[in-house]
């Protein structure tokens, strides 16, 4: 496909904005389309509203060179990429209304030969549903446009690299849609593009993240058993992973983020009878956060009995994983908020090196907190915490394995 194509990316969030910027950096005209006027005006000034290494420069360069612009309405294009959220409703059913609304806004400007791609994580069958929505409104397009599901698999914190160098699954509603999509992605993806059908591509995204959730659940369950068995779980996992075909992941304080903690529910809500392992893994990972909280409270009570005074507690880490500032579905934030309900503010020191402010806590400096506090709780393995000073008479609760071999 020649580079004089025009691309519209719908949804300028964690996935949409980096995707729009990377495509625009290939000197392809990209229209960002978002319902949030603040986001649109920020992007048009070459600024960004999300933290992602390298994103600011690639956005401002593309805007400056005129290849990237944003709008609150749809611009006629040749390729449309849907990268909007698919949140969960209270009834625990995935909400695809953002995808449907975006599609409805695009239908009037669709023309023969256009390529329509859904990237948003979706329940199985969403692409077919959207295809029917398009063809119901525009029967003239039947057989004349290309529709695919092409999930992203970028790791927040490394998005710009993985967008280009991670293999992608390309799932067309028919073979020509798959082929057309592969040709398009070849404009900026240097890794392998794997052809399949839309349903398989939808399930592939959910399976990848559900598999990871199950692997993490095993590590979390093992860490709780090790606590009872008085075995260092980090040492155990390190040794078990010496086996050539064993790869046990790292225990944490629970599973957060907008993907691993959420995507399994897409499968569970559609296949409740046959997803016992996936459901159990979700329960184990959610329970790990409660278990960590109970361990902290137990240490607090023991300190009070032994010292006849309330301990000062340092909580290190609020983000959902190491070295980012994203608090979405963060188990660490969940634990800190629960602690704040039972510990007076003067005795709770919440430290998160990647954010300045928080609406529920005064963010404290971790190197001061570890000196002042009696109990040091490590929830997120940020690089800043790797070399914190280990002081003998303090109680360390390391839920993320960062003090390996130090205690
Ligand atoms: N976690 C552990 N132990 C581990 C690994 C992770 O407790 O050994 C926790 C993290 O602390 C975090 C959560 O799990 O709370 C998720 O972490 P993650 O490393 O899986 O990162 P995400 O959710 O940002 O990215 C995942 C990735 N999916 C897979 O690795 C299969 C990424 O490739 C996906 O693109 C992304 O979800 C997504 O957007 O779907």
Short mmCIF file of C-alpha atoms and ligand atoms in Angstrom, two decimals:
data_model
loop_
_atom_site.label_atom_id
_atom_site.label_comp_id
_atom_site.label_asym_id
_atom_site.label_seq_id
_atom_site.Cartn_x
_atom_site.Cartn_y
_atom_site.Cartn_z
CA UNK A 1 0.00 0.00 0.00
CA UNK A 2 1.54 3.37 -1.03
CA UNK A 3 2.38 5.78 1.77
CA UNK A 4 -0.03 8.40 0.42
CA UNK A 5 -2.80 6.62 2.31
CA UNK A 6 -4.63 8.44 5.07
CA UNK A 7 -5.13 6.72 8.43
CA UNK A 8 -7.59 7.51 11.20
CA UNK A 9 -6.80 6.17 14.70
CA UNK A 10 -9.86 6.24 16.98
CA UNK A 11 -9.01 6.61 20.68
CA UNK A 12 -5.82 8.47 21.63
CA UNK A 13 -5.05 6.56 24.82
CA UNK A 14 -2.23 4.23 25.92
CA UNK A 15 -2.44 2.28 22.67
CA UNK A 16 -4.02 4.69 20.17
CA UNK A 17 -1.68 7.64 20.62
CA UNK A 18 1.59 5.64 20.34
CA UNK A 19 0.12 3.74 17.37
CA UNK A 20 -0.91 6.99 15.63
CA UNK A 21 2.53 8.53 16.30
CA UNK A 22 4.49 5.50 15.05
CA UNK A 23 2.46 5.35 11.82
CA UNK A 24 2.81 9.13 11.32
CA UNK A 25 6.58 8.81 11.88
CA UNK A 26 6.60 6.77 8.63
CA UNK A 27 5.41 9.93 6.85
CA UNK A 28 1.86 8.62 6.57
CA UNK A 29 -0.93 11.15 7.18
CA UNK A 30 -2.67 10.18 10.44
CA UNK A 31 -5.82 11.73 11.90
CA UNK A 32 -6.28 11.03 15.61
CA UNK A 33 -9.93 10.96 16.58
CA UNK A 34 -10.98 11.24 20.23
CA UNK A 35 -14.10 12.41 22.07
CA UNK A 36 -11.96 14.14 24.72
CA UNK A 37 -11.36 17.72 23.57
CA UNK A 38 -8.52 18.19 26.08
CA UNK A 39 -6.65 15.21 24.60
CA UNK A 40 -7.24 16.49 21.06
CA UNK A 41 -5.92 19.96 21.80
CA UNK A 42 -2.90 18.59 23.71
CA UNK A 43 -1.93 16.34 20.80
CA UNK A 44 -2.35 19.19 18.29
CA UNK A 45 0.14 21.16 20.40
CA UNK A 46 2.53 18.21 20.13
CA UNK A 47 2.01 17.36 23.79
CA UNK A 48 0.96 14.09 25.46
CA UNK A 49 -1.38 13.19 28.32
CA UNK A 50 0.10 9.78 29.14
CA UNK A 51 3.56 8.86 30.41
CA UNK A 52 5.42 6.61 27.99
CA UNK A 53 9.17 6.80 27.28
CA UNK A 54 9.89 8.45 23.90
CA UNK A 55 6.25 9.25 23.15
CA UNK A 56 6.50 13.03 23.63
CA UNK A 57 9.19 13.46 20.97
CA UNK A 58 7.61 11.17 18.37
CA UNK A 59 4.24 12.93 18.81
CA UNK A 60 5.65 16.47 18.65
CA UNK A 61 7.83 15.64 15.62
CA UNK A 62 4.92 14.06 13.73
CA UNK A 63 2.64 16.99 14.55
CA UNK A 64 5.33 19.51 13.55
CA UNK A 65 5.87 17.69 10.22
CA UNK A 66 2.13 17.73 9.59
CA UNK A 67 1.70 13.95 9.54
CA UNK A 68 -0.21 13.77 12.83
CA UNK A 69 -3.24 15.83 13.83
CA UNK A 70 -6.15 15.19 16.18
CA UNK A 71 -9.83 16.00 15.95
CA UNK A 72 -13.11 15.42 17.79
CA UNK A 73 -14.73 14.42 14.51
CA UNK A 74 -13.94 11.73 11.97
CA UNK A 75 -11.75 12.63 8.98
CA UNK A 76 -12.19 10.71 5.72
CA UNK A 77 -9.37 8.18 5.48
CA UNK A 78 -8.41 4.93 3.78
CA UNK A 79 -7.61 2.99 6.97
CA UNK A 80 -9.49 3.20 10.27
CA UNK A 81 -7.99 1.73 13.46
CA UNK A 82 -10.25 1.39 16.52
CA UNK A 83 -8.26 1.59 19.76
CA UNK A 84 -10.94 2.60 22.26
CA UNK A 85 -11.51 1.11 25.74
CA UNK A 86 -13.70 -1.92 26.34
CA UNK A 87 -14.44 -1.55 30.05
CA UNK A 88 -16.49 -3.91 32.17
CA UNK A 89 -20.04 -3.04 33.17
CA UNK A 90 -21.27 -3.63 36.72
CA UNK A 91 -22.87 -6.91 35.58
CA UNK A 92 -19.33 -8.04 34.78
CA UNK A 93 -20.11 -8.03 31.07
CA UNK A 94 -17.64 -6.36 28.71
CA UNK A 95 -18.88 -3.05 27.33
CA UNK A 96 -18.26 -2.76 23.57
CA UNK A 97 -20.35 0.41 23.24
CA UNK A 98 -17.21 2.57 22.68
CA UNK A 99 -16.33 0.39 19.67
CA UNK A 100 -19.93 0.52 18.40
CA UNK A 101 -20.14 4.32 18.82
CA UNK A 102 -16.84 4.85 17.04
CA UNK A 103 -18.01 2.59 14.21
CA UNK A 104 -21.32 4.43 13.90
CA UNK A 105 -19.42 7.71 13.49
CA UNK A 106 -17.20 6.21 10.80
CA UNK A 107 -19.86 4.36 8.75
CA UNK A 108 -21.04 7.47 6.80
CA UNK A 109 -17.53 8.19 5.48
CA UNK A 110 -16.55 4.59 4.63
CA UNK A 111 -15.91 3.98 0.91
CA UNK A 112 -15.00 1.02 -1.30
CA UNK A 113 -11.46 -0.22 -0.69
CA UNK A 114 -11.21 1.08 2.89
CA UNK A 115 -9.59 -1.00 5.63
CA UNK A 116 -11.34 -1.12 9.03
CA UNK A 117 -9.27 -2.58 11.89
CA UNK A 118 -10.29 -3.21 15.51
CA UNK A 119 -7.36 -3.32 17.97
CA UNK A 120 -9.32 -2.94 21.22
CA UNK A 121 -9.40 -6.04 23.42
CA UNK A 122 -12.83 -7.51 22.63
CA UNK A 123 -15.15 -10.41 23.49
CA UNK A 124 -15.16 -13.19 20.92
CA UNK A 125 -17.40 -12.33 17.96
CA UNK A 126 -17.11 -8.54 18.29
CA UNK A 127 -15.54 -8.11 14.83
CA UNK A 128 -18.39 -10.05 13.21
CA UNK A 129 -20.91 -7.95 15.17
CA UNK A 130 -19.25 -4.73 13.98
CA UNK A 131 -19.09 -6.07 10.40
CA UNK A 132 -22.87 -6.67 10.51
CA UNK A 133 -23.41 -3.17 11.94
CA UNK A 134 -21.45 -1.67 9.03
CA UNK A 135 -23.13 -3.76 6.30
CA UNK A 136 -26.62 -3.17 7.77
CA UNK A 137 -26.12 0.60 7.40
CA UNK A 138 -24.12 0.36 4.19
CA UNK A 139 -25.06 -2.77 2.12
CA UNK A 140 -23.17 -1.14 -0.77
CA UNK A 141 -19.92 -1.91 1.08
CA UNK A 142 -20.49 -5.68 1.27
CA UNK A 143 -17.47 -7.34 -0.36
CA UNK A 144 -15.95 -3.90 -1.03
CA UNK A 145 -14.19 -3.11 2.25
CA UNK A 146 -11.68 -4.99 4.40
CA UNK A 147 -12.36 -5.66 8.10
CA UNK A 148 -9.89 -7.22 10.59
CA UNK A 149 -9.12 -7.74 14.25
CA UNK A 150 -5.46 -7.07 15.02
CA UNK A 151 -4.70 -7.04 18.77
CA UNK A 152 -1.73 -5.16 20.15
CA UNK A 153 0.61 -6.75 22.66
CA UNK A 154 2.75 -3.84 23.77
CA UNK A 155 4.14 -3.62 27.28
CA UNK A 156 3.41 -0.24 28.91
CA UNK A 157 6.81 1.34 29.45
CA UNK A 158 8.16 -0.18 26.21
CA UNK A 159 5.32 0.54 23.80
CA UNK A 160 7.15 2.35 21.01
CA UNK A 161 9.67 -0.48 20.66
CA UNK A 162 7.16 -3.33 20.90
CA UNK A 163 4.76 -1.72 18.42
CA UNK A 164 7.47 -2.17 15.80
CA UNK A 165 9.34 -5.27 16.94
CA UNK A 166 6.62 -7.50 18.45
CA UNK A 167 4.99 -10.13 16.26
CA UNK A 168 1.33 -9.41 15.54
CA UNK A 169 -1.68 -11.59 14.90
CA UNK A 170 -3.78 -10.38 11.94
CA UNK A 171 -7.35 -11.71 11.91
CA UNK A 172 -9.44 -10.79 8.84
CA UNK A 173 -13.16 -11.47 8.38
CA UNK A 174 -11.99 -13.03 5.13
CA UNK A 175 -8.69 -13.82 3.50
CA UNK A 176 -8.49 -10.62 1.46
CA UNK A 177 -9.02 -8.57 4.64
CA UNK A 178 -6.18 -10.44 6.34
CA UNK A 179 -3.91 -9.84 3.34
CA UNK A 180 -4.84 -6.13 3.12
CA UNK A 181 -4.16 -5.72 6.85
CA UNK A 182 -0.79 -7.41 6.61
CA UNK A 183 0.18 -5.05 3.79
CA UNK A 184 -0.86 -2.09 5.95
CA UNK A 185 0.97 -3.20 9.11
CA UNK A 186 4.09 -3.86 7.05
CA UNK A 187 4.35 -0.03 6.83
CA UNK A 188 5.62 0.07 10.44
CA UNK A 189 5.88 -3.43 11.92
CA UNK A 190 9.27 -5.05 11.46
CA UNK A 191 8.35 -8.32 13.23
CA UNK A 192 6.32 -11.24 11.89
CA UNK A 193 2.67 -10.74 10.98
CA UNK A 194 0.72 -13.96 11.58
CA UNK A 195 -2.45 -14.42 9.46
CA UNK A 196 -5.60 -15.96 10.99
CA UNK A 197 -9.36 -15.26 11.21
CA UNK A 198 -10.99 -12.59 13.37
CA UNK A 199 -12.36 -14.91 16.06
CA UNK A 200 -9.04 -16.63 16.59
CA UNK A 201 -7.28 -13.25 16.79
CA UNK A 202 -9.81 -12.04 19.38
CA UNK A 203 -9.29 -15.17 21.48
CA UNK A 204 -5.49 -15.03 21.02
CA UNK A 205 -5.32 -11.67 22.80
CA UNK A 206 -7.44 -12.94 25.69
CA UNK A 207 -5.55 -16.24 25.89
CA UNK A 208 -2.13 -14.51 26.06
CA UNK A 209 -3.13 -12.42 29.05
CA UNK A 210 -5.14 -15.17 30.76
CA UNK A 211 -2.14 -17.50 30.47
CA UNK A 212 0.03 -14.87 32.15
CA UNK A 213 -2.57 -14.37 34.90
CA UNK A 214 -2.54 -18.12 35.62
CA UNK A 215 1.27 -18.18 35.67
CA UNK A 216 1.34 -15.27 38.11
CA UNK A 217 -1.35 -16.93 40.25
CA UNK A 218 0.86 -20.01 40.61
CA UNK A 219 3.76 -17.81 41.82
CA UNK A 220 1.45 -16.00 44.25
CA UNK A 221 -0.04 -19.21 45.62
CA UNK A 222 3.46 -20.68 45.99
CA UNK A 223 4.62 -17.61 47.94
CA UNK A 224 1.78 -18.02 50.45
CA UNK A 225 2.56 -21.74 50.88
CA UNK A 226 6.25 -20.87 51.37
CA UNK A 227 5.38 -18.38 54.11
CA UNK A 228 3.56 -21.16 55.97
CA UNK A 229 6.33 -23.67 55.23
CA UNK A 230 8.96 -21.16 56.35
CA UNK A 231 10.74 -21.35 52.98
CA UNK A 232 12.09 -18.31 51.12
CA UNK A 233 9.86 -18.28 48.03
CA UNK A 234 12.35 -16.22 46.03
CA UNK A 235 15.11 -18.75 46.67
CA UNK A 236 12.75 -21.63 45.86
CA UNK A 237 11.60 -20.07 42.56
CA UNK A 238 15.17 -19.22 41.57
CA UNK A 239 16.18 -22.86 42.11
CA UNK A 240 13.09 -24.36 40.43
CA UNK A 241 13.73 -22.15 37.38
CA UNK A 242 17.14 -23.75 36.98
CA UNK A 243 15.12 -26.63 35.47
CA UNK A 244 15.42 -26.19 31.67
CA UNK A 245 11.66 -26.26 31.13
CA UNK A 246 10.35 -24.53 34.26
CA UNK A 247 9.61 -20.81 34.35
CA UNK A 248 7.81 -19.79 37.54
CA UNK A 249 7.10 -16.04 37.52
CA UNK A 250 7.60 -13.62 40.42
CA UNK A 251 5.17 -13.38 43.35
CA UNK A 252 3.77 -9.89 43.87
CA UNK A 253 1.17 -8.11 46.01
CA UNK A 254 -1.55 -8.99 43.49
CA UNK A 255 -2.13 -8.37 39.77
CA UNK A 256 -2.92 -4.90 38.45
CA UNK A 257 -3.01 -3.00 35.19
CA UNK A 258 -5.62 -2.73 32.51
CA UNK A 259 -4.87 -5.99 30.81
CA UNK A 260 -3.86 -9.03 32.85
CA UNK A 261 -6.30 -8.15 35.66
CA UNK A 262 -9.13 -7.54 33.18
CA UNK A 263 -8.80 -9.63 30.02
CA UNK A 264 -9.50 -13.04 31.66
CA UNK A 265 -13.00 -11.79 32.51
CA UNK A 266 -13.72 -11.52 28.77
CA UNK A 267 -13.38 -15.30 28.57
CA UNK A 268 -15.06 -15.96 31.93
CA UNK A 269 -18.13 -13.89 31.03
CA UNK A 270 -18.63 -15.75 27.72
CA UNK A 271 -17.57 -19.26 28.87
CA UNK A 272 -18.39 -19.43 32.62
CA UNK A 273 -18.85 -23.21 32.73
CA UNK A 274 -15.54 -24.09 31.11
CA UNK A 275 -13.18 -21.50 32.56
CA UNK A 276 -12.60 -22.84 36.09
CA UNK A 277 -8.81 -22.46 36.00
CA UNK A 278 -9.04 -18.90 34.62
CA UNK A 279 -11.60 -18.00 37.29
CA UNK A 280 -9.50 -19.56 40.05
CA UNK A 281 -6.39 -17.70 38.93
CA UNK A 282 -8.31 -14.41 39.17
CA UNK A 283 -9.41 -15.34 42.70
CA UNK A 284 -5.88 -16.35 43.75
CA UNK A 285 -4.38 -13.10 42.44
CA UNK A 286 -7.08 -10.94 44.03
CA UNK A 287 -6.71 -12.89 47.29
CA UNK A 288 -2.94 -12.28 47.31
CA UNK A 289 -3.58 -8.56 47.93
CA UNK A 290 -5.82 -9.41 50.91
CA UNK A 291 -3.18 -11.84 52.19
CA UNK A 292 -0.47 -9.14 52.00
CA UNK A 293 -2.76 -6.72 53.85
CA UNK A 294 -3.35 -9.28 56.62
CA UNK A 295 0.40 -9.90 56.92
CA UNK A 296 0.98 -6.15 57.38
CA UNK A 297 -1.75 -5.88 60.00
CA UNK A 298 -0.34 -8.94 61.81
CA UNK A 299 3.13 -7.29 61.93
CA UNK A 300 1.57 -4.03 63.13
CA UNK A 301 -0.22 -5.82 66.00
CA UNK A 302 2.89 -7.79 66.95
CA UNK A 303 4.92 -4.55 67.05
CA UNK A 304 2.35 -2.88 69.32
CA UNK A 305 2.44 -5.80 71.78
CA UNK A 306 6.23 -5.98 71.78
CA UNK A 307 6.88 -2.24 72.00
CA UNK A 308 3.74 -0.93 73.68
CA UNK A 309 3.39 1.72 70.96
CA UNK A 310 2.00 1.99 67.43
CA UNK A 311 4.55 1.42 64.64
CA UNK A 312 5.29 3.85 61.87
CA UNK A 313 4.79 1.97 58.61
CA UNK A 314 6.47 2.79 55.27
CA UNK A 315 4.60 1.51 52.19
CA UNK A 316 6.94 1.45 49.19
CA UNK A 317 5.22 1.52 45.79
CA UNK A 318 1.72 2.41 44.57
CA UNK A 319 1.83 1.75 40.80
CA UNK A 320 0.54 -1.50 39.32
CA UNK A 321 4.02 -2.67 38.35
CA UNK A 322 7.66 -1.65 38.56
CA UNK A 323 9.10 1.59 37.13
CA UNK A 324 5.89 3.13 35.76
CA UNK A 325 3.46 5.71 37.14
CA UNK A 326 0.25 3.91 36.14
CA UNK A 327 -2.06 3.13 39.06
CA UNK A 328 -4.85 1.44 37.05
CA UNK A 329 -6.23 -1.51 39.04
CA UNK A 330 -3.10 -1.32 41.21
CA UNK A 331 -3.06 -3.88 44.06
CA UNK A 332 -0.43 -1.77 45.85
CA UNK A 333 -2.76 1.25 45.83
CA UNK A 334 -5.59 -1.00 47.04
CA UNK A 335 -3.48 -2.20 49.99
CA UNK A 336 -2.29 1.33 50.86
CA UNK A 337 -5.88 2.65 50.84
CA UNK A 338 -7.02 -0.20 53.12
CA UNK A 339 -4.12 0.54 55.51
CA UNK A 340 -5.03 4.24 55.54
CA UNK A 341 -8.40 3.25 57.01
CA UNK A 342 -6.81 1.67 60.09
CA UNK A 343 -3.53 3.55 60.57
CA UNK A 344 -3.34 7.23 61.50
CA UNK A 345 -1.80 9.46 58.79
CA UNK A 346 1.09 10.32 61.12
CA UNK A 347 2.07 6.64 61.24
CA UNK A 348 1.65 5.81 57.53
CA UNK A 349 4.37 6.85 55.06
CA UNK A 350 3.28 6.13 51.47
CA UNK A 351 6.13 6.36 48.95
CA UNK A 352 5.86 6.22 45.13
CA UNK A 353 8.91 7.62 43.26
CA UNK A 354 6.99 7.86 39.95
CA UNK A 355 4.26 10.24 41.10
CA UNK A 356 4.36 13.62 42.88
CA UNK A 357 0.83 13.76 44.24
CA UNK A 358 -2.06 11.42 45.08
CA UNK A 359 -5.63 12.30 46.03
CA UNK A 360 -5.63 10.03 49.10
CA UNK A 361 -2.03 10.23 50.36
CA UNK A 362 0.78 12.71 50.86
CA UNK A 363 3.54 11.03 48.87
CA UNK A 364 6.62 10.75 51.11
CA UNK A 365 10.30 10.39 50.15
CA UNK A 366 11.22 6.69 50.46
CA UNK A 367 14.80 7.21 51.63
CA UNK A 368 13.51 9.26 54.60
CA UNK A 369 10.59 6.91 55.30
CA UNK A 370 12.80 3.82 55.60
CA UNK A 371 14.88 5.61 58.22
CA UNK A 372 11.92 6.84 60.29
CA UNK A 373 9.61 3.82 60.10
CA UNK A 374 9.55 0.63 62.13
CA UNK A 375 7.92 -1.58 59.50
CA UNK A 376 8.99 -1.33 55.85
CA UNK A 377 6.49 -2.80 53.36
CA UNK A 378 7.79 -3.35 49.81
CA UNK A 379 4.87 -3.66 47.37
CA UNK A 380 6.36 -2.71 43.97
CA UNK A 381 9.91 -3.59 42.81
CA UNK A 382 10.87 -0.11 41.55
CA UNK A 383 14.54 0.30 40.65
CA UNK A 384 14.80 3.04 43.29
CA UNK A 385 14.07 0.49 46.02
CA UNK A 386 16.69 -2.05 45.00
CA UNK A 387 19.44 -0.43 47.03
CA UNK A 388 17.48 0.85 49.99
CA UNK A 389 19.44 0.62 53.21
CA UNK A 390 18.58 -2.55 55.15
CA UNK A 391 18.57 -1.66 58.88
CA UNK A 392 18.72 -4.63 61.30
CA UNK A 393 16.15 -3.71 63.95
CA UNK A 394 13.37 -2.90 61.47
CA UNK A 395 10.70 -5.32 60.20
CA UNK A 396 10.77 -5.76 56.42
CA UNK A 397 7.76 -7.19 54.56
CA UNK A 398 8.98 -7.78 51.02
CA UNK A 399 6.01 -8.83 48.81
CA UNK A 400 7.84 -8.27 45.53
CA UNK A 401 11.16 -10.06 46.02
CA UNK A 402 13.23 -6.91 45.74
CA UNK A 403 15.32 -7.56 48.87
CA UNK A 404 16.33 -11.01 47.56
CA UNK A 405 19.37 -12.25 49.46
CA UNK A 406 19.43 -9.03 51.53
CA UNK A 407 17.40 -10.21 54.53
N1 LIG B 1 3.17 -9.46 37.80
C1 LIG B 1 3.55 -10.27 38.86
N2 LIG B 1 4.53 -11.20 38.67
C2 LIG B 1 5.14 -11.36 37.46
C3 LIG B 1 4.73 -10.53 36.38
C4 LIG B 1 3.75 -9.57 36.58
O1 LIG B 1 3.04 -10.15 39.99
O2 LIG B 1 6.04 -12.19 37.34
C5 LIG B 1 2.12 -8.45 38.00
C6 LIG B 1 2.63 -7.04 37.80
O3 LIG B 1 3.13 -6.51 39.01
C7 LIG B 1 1.35 -6.32 37.36
C8 LIG B 1 0.58 -7.39 36.60
O4 LIG B 1 1.12 -8.65 37.02
O5 LIG B 1 0.59 -5.92 38.49
C9 LIG B 1 0.65 -7.26 35.08
O6 LIG B 1 1.98 -7.08 34.76
P1 LIG B 1 2.57 -7.43 33.26
O7 LIG B 1 4.02 -7.52 33.39
O8 LIG B 1 1.85 -8.58 32.69
O9 LIG B 1 2.28 -6.13 32.41
P2 LIG B 1 1.06 -5.48 31.63
O10 LIG B 1 -0.26 -5.86 32.17
O11 LIG B 1 1.41 -4.04 31.58
O12 LIG B 1 1.21 -6.06 30.10
C10 LIG B 1 0.56 -7.22 29.69
C11 LIG B 1 1.50 -7.95 28.75
N3 LIG B 1 0.92 -9.23 28.38
C12 LIG B 1 1.70 -10.33 28.46
O13 LIG B 1 2.86 -10.28 28.86
C13 LIG B 1 1.06 -11.62 28.05
C14 LIG B 1 1.70 -7.16 27.48
O14 LIG B 1 2.48 -7.90 26.55
C15 LIG B 1 0.35 -6.88 26.87
O15 LIG B 1 0.46 -6.18 25.64
C16 LIG B 1 -0.44 -6.04 27.85
O16 LIG B 1 -0.65 -6.85 29.03
C17 LIG B 1 -1.75 -5.69 27.18
O17 LIG B 1 -1.85 -4.52 26.76
O18 LIG B 1 -2.58 -6.55 27.00
#
